[in-house]
Amino acid sequence: MDEDRTLLINNIPVINKERLAYVEKSLQSRGADETPAANAGLSIILKLVDKDNNGRAFERIVTDALIIGRKRELSDIVIDYDKTVSSRQCKVYVKCDELYVADLKGTNCTYLNGKPVKEDMPLSSGDVLGLGRVNLRVTITHNT
């Protein structure tokens, strides 16, 4: 596997050594209430569809947190087709069985329904997440 790229097998990301080390370090530095076990039994499916290009869609199960950004080695959802998206644009995470978005203070601000994300904000189906010039329609499904 190429060290600076994430390998995709059947459209499933297989992370490289650098990303794996980053994830392991992040998990070790968290408190017990922030681990995926805190959300055991619940899975939330996040689907993002590019409003300007319906052929571009992203769908992930979120049990803890994921990063959306342009750099493959730093992001769980990669939007590398638009340079206005920051390397690590935003984080989507589970809190009290709901999804929230946090801006990661990149070059361009993250927007939710046209308003800048200055503090963590709850996500709902129908919301529009703005990352640079990319606008993503949010759909959330809860499974138990």
CSV table of N, CA, C and O in Angstrom, one decimal, residues 4-8 12-16 18-20 22-23 48 58 60 65-82 85-92 104 131:
chain,number,residue,atom,x,y,z
A,4,ASP,N,1.3,7.3,1.5
A,4,ASP,CA,0.6,8.6,1.6
A,4,ASP,C,-0.8,8.5,1.0
A,4,ASP,O,-1.4,9.6,0.9
A,5,ARG,N,-1.3,7.4,0.7
A,5,ARG,CA,-2.7,7.3,0.1
A,5,ARG,C,-3.5,6.3,0.9
A,5,ARG,O,-2.9,5.3,1.4
A,6,THR,N,-4.8,6.4,1.0
A,6,THR,CA,-5.6,5.4,1.6
A,6,THR,C,-6.1,4.5,0.5
A,6,THR,O,-6.6,4.9,-0.6
A,7,LEU,N,-5.9,3.2,0.7
A,7,LEU,CA,-6.3,2.2,-0.3
A,7,LEU,C,-7.8,1.9,-0.1
A,7,LEU,O,-8.3,1.8,1.0
A,8,LEU,N,-8.5,1.8,-1.3
A,8,LEU,CA,-9.9,1.5,-1.3
A,8,LEU,C,-10.0,0.1,-1.8
A,8,LEU,O,-9.6,-0.2,-2.9
A,12,ILE,N,-14.3,0.5,0.3
A,12,ILE,CA,-14.1,0.6,1.7
A,12,ILE,C,-12.7,1.0,2.0
A,12,ILE,O,-11.8,0.4,1.5
A,13,PRO,N,-12.5,2.1,2.7
A,13,PRO,CA,-11.2,2.6,3.0
A,13,PRO,C,-10.4,1.7,3.9
A,13,PRO,O,-10.9,1.3,4.9
A,14,VAL,N,-9.2,1.4,3.5
A,14,VAL,CA,-8.2,0.7,4.3
A,14,VAL,C,-7.2,1.7,4.6
A,14,VAL,O,-6.4,2.1,3.8
A,15,ILE,N,-7.1,2.1,5.9
A,15,ILE,CA,-6.2,3.2,6.2
A,15,ILE,C,-4.7,2.8,6.3
A,15,ILE,O,-4.4,1.7,6.5
A,16,ASN,N,-3.9,3.8,6.0
A,16,ASN,CA,-2.5,3.6,6.0
A,16,ASN,C,-1.9,3.6,7.4
A,16,ASN,O,-2.6,4.0,8.3
A,18,GLU,N,0.1,5.7,8.9
A,18,GLU,CA,0.1,7.0,9.5
A,18,GLU,C,-1.3,7.3,10.1
A,18,GLU,O,-1.4,7.8,11.2
A,19,ARG,N,-2.3,7.1,9.3
A,19,ARG,CA,-3.7,7.3,9.8
A,19,ARG,C,-4.0,6.4,10.9
A,19,ARG,O,-4.6,6.8,11.9
A,20,LEU,N,-3.6,5.1,10.9
A,20,LEU,CA,-3.9,4.2,12.0
A,20,LEU,C,-3.2,4.7,13.2
A,20,LEU,O,-3.8,4.7,14.3
A,22,TYR,N,-2.5,7.8,14.0
A,22,TYR,CA,-3.3,9.0,14.5
A,22,TYR,C,-4.5,8.5,15.2
A,22,TYR,O,-4.9,9.1,16.2
A,23,VAL,N,-5.3,7.6,14.6
A,23,VAL,CA,-6.5,7.1,15.2
A,23,VAL,C,-6.2,6.5,16.6
A,23,VAL,O,-6.9,6.8,17.6
A,48,LEU,N,-24.3,12.1,2.8
A,48,LEU,CA,-24.0,13.5,2.3
A,48,LEU,C,-24.1,13.4,0.8
A,48,LEU,O,-23.4,12.6,0.2
A,58,PHE,N,-21.7,10.5,-0.2
A,58,PHE,CA,-20.9,9.8,0.8
A,58,PHE,C,-21.8,9.3,1.8
A,58,PHE,O,-22.7,10.0,2.3
A,60,ARG,N,-21.7,6.9,5.5
A,60,ARG,CA,-20.8,6.3,6.5
A,60,ARG,C,-21.7,6.0,7.8
A,60,ARG,O,-22.6,6.8,8.1
A,65,ALA,N,-16.9,9.4,15.9
A,65,ALA,CA,-16.6,10.6,15.2
A,65,ALA,C,-15.9,10.3,13.9
A,65,ALA,O,-15.3,9.3,13.7
A,66,LEU,N,-16.1,11.3,13.0
A,66,LEU,CA,-15.3,11.2,11.7
A,66,LEU,C,-15.0,12.6,11.2
A,66,LEU,O,-15.6,13.6,11.6
A,67,ILE,N,-13.9,12.6,10.4
A,67,ILE,CA,-13.4,13.9,9.9
A,67,ILE,C,-13.7,13.9,8.4
A,67,ILE,O,-13.6,13.0,7.7
A,68,ILE,N,-14.2,15.1,8.0
A,68,ILE,CA,-14.4,15.4,6.6
A,68,ILE,C,-13.4,16.4,6.1
A,68,ILE,O,-13.2,17.4,6.8
A,69,GLY,N,-12.7,16.1,5.0
A,69,GLY,CA,-11.7,17.0,4.5
A,69,GLY,C,-11.2,16.6,3.2
A,69,GLY,O,-11.7,15.7,2.6
A,70,ARG,N,-10.2,17.3,2.7
A,70,ARG,CA,-9.7,17.1,1.3
A,70,ARG,C,-8.5,16.1,1.3
A,70,ARG,O,-8.3,15.4,0.4
A,71,LYS,N,-7.8,15.9,2.4
A,71,LYS,CA,-6.6,15.0,2.5
A,71,LYS,C,-7.0,13.6,2.9
A,71,LYS,O,-7.6,13.4,3.9
A,72,ARG,N,-6.7,12.7,2.0
A,72,ARG,CA,-7.0,11.3,2.2
A,72,ARG,C,-6.5,10.7,3.5
A,72,ARG,O,-7.1,10.0,4.3
A,73,GLU,N,-5.2,11.1,3.8
A,73,GLU,CA,-4.6,10.5,5.0
A,73,GLU,C,-5.1,11.1,6.3
A,73,GLU,O,-4.8,10.6,7.4
A,74,LEU,N,-5.8,12.2,6.2
A,74,LEU,CA,-6.3,12.8,7.4
A,74,LEU,C,-7.8,12.8,7.6
A,74,LEU,O,-8.3,13.3,8.6
A,75,SER,N,-8.5,12.3,6.6
A,75,SER,CA,-10.0,12.4,6.6
A,75,SER,C,-10.7,11.0,6.4
A,75,SER,O,-10.2,10.1,5.8
A,76,ASP,N,-11.8,10.9,7.1
A,76,ASP,CA,-12.7,9.7,6.9
A,76,ASP,C,-13.6,9.8,5.7
A,76,ASP,O,-13.8,8.8,5.0
A,77,ILE,N,-14.1,11.0,5.4
A,77,ILE,CA,-14.8,11.3,4.2
A,77,ILE,C,-14.0,12.3,3.4
A,77,ILE,O,-13.7,13.4,3.9
A,78,VAL,N,-13.6,11.9,2.2
A,78,VAL,CA,-12.6,12.7,1.5
A,78,VAL,C,-13.3,13.4,0.3
A,78,VAL,O,-14.0,12.8,-0.5
A,79,ILE,N,-13.2,14.7,0.3
A,79,ILE,CA,-13.8,15.6,-0.7
A,79,ILE,C,-12.5,16.2,-1.4
A,79,ILE,O,-12.2,17.4,-1.1
A,80,ASP,N,-11.9,15.5,-2.3
A,80,ASP,CA,-10.7,16.0,-2.9
A,80,ASP,C,-10.9,16.6,-4.3
A,80,ASP,O,-9.9,16.9,-5.0
A,81,TYR,N,-12.1,16.8,-4.7
A,81,TYR,CA,-12.4,17.3,-6.0
A,81,TYR,C,-12.6,18.8,-6.0
A,81,TYR,O,-12.9,19.4,-7.0
A,82,ASP,N,-12.5,19.5,-4.8
A,82,ASP,CA,-12.6,20.9,-4.7
A,82,ASP,C,-11.6,21.4,-3.8
A,82,ASP,O,-11.5,21.1,-2.6
A,85,VAL,N,-12.1,23.1,-0.1
A,85,VAL,CA,-12.3,22.2,1.1
A,85,VAL,C,-10.9,22.1,1.8
A,85,VAL,O,-9.9,21.8,1.2
A,86,SER,N,-10.9,22.4,3.1
A,86,SER,CA,-9.7,22.3,3.9
A,86,SER,C,-9.2,20.8,4.0
A,86,SER,O,-10.0,19.9,3.9
A,87,SER,N,-7.9,20.6,4.3
A,87,SER,CA,-7.4,19.3,4.6
A,87,SER,C,-8.2,18.5,5.6
A,87,SER,O,-8.5,17.3,5.4
A,88,ARG,N,-8.5,19.2,6.7
A,88,ARG,CA,-9.4,18.7,7.8
A,88,ARG,C,-10.4,19.7,8.0
A,88,ARG,O,-10.2,20.6,8.8
A,89,GLN,N,-11.5,19.7,7.3
A,89,GLN,CA,-12.5,20.8,7.4
A,89,GLN,C,-13.4,20.8,8.6
A,89,GLN,O,-13.5,21.8,9.3
A,90,CYS,N,-14.0,19.6,8.9
A,90,CYS,CA,-14.9,19.5,10.1
A,90,CYS,C,-14.9,18.1,10.6
A,90,CYS,O,-14.5,17.2,10.0
A,91,LYS,N,-15.4,18.1,11.8
A,91,LYS,CA,-15.6,16.8,12.5
A,91,LYS,C,-17.1,16.6,12.7
A,91,LYS,O,-17.8,17.5,13.2
A,92,VAL,N,-17.6,15.4,12.5
A,92,VAL,CA,-19.0,15.0,12.8
A,92,VAL,C,-18.9,14.0,13.9
A,92,VAL,O,-18.1,13.0,13.7
A,104,LEU,N,-13.1,22.7,12.2
A,104,LEU,CA,-11.7,22.4,12.6
A,104,LEU,C,-10.8,23.5,12.3
A,104,LEU,O,-9.6,23.3,12.3
A,131,LEU,N,-18.8,23.4,2.8
A,131,LEU,CA,-17.4,23.2,3.0
A,131,LEU,C,-16.7,23.8,1.8
A,131,LEU,O,-16.7,23.3,0.7
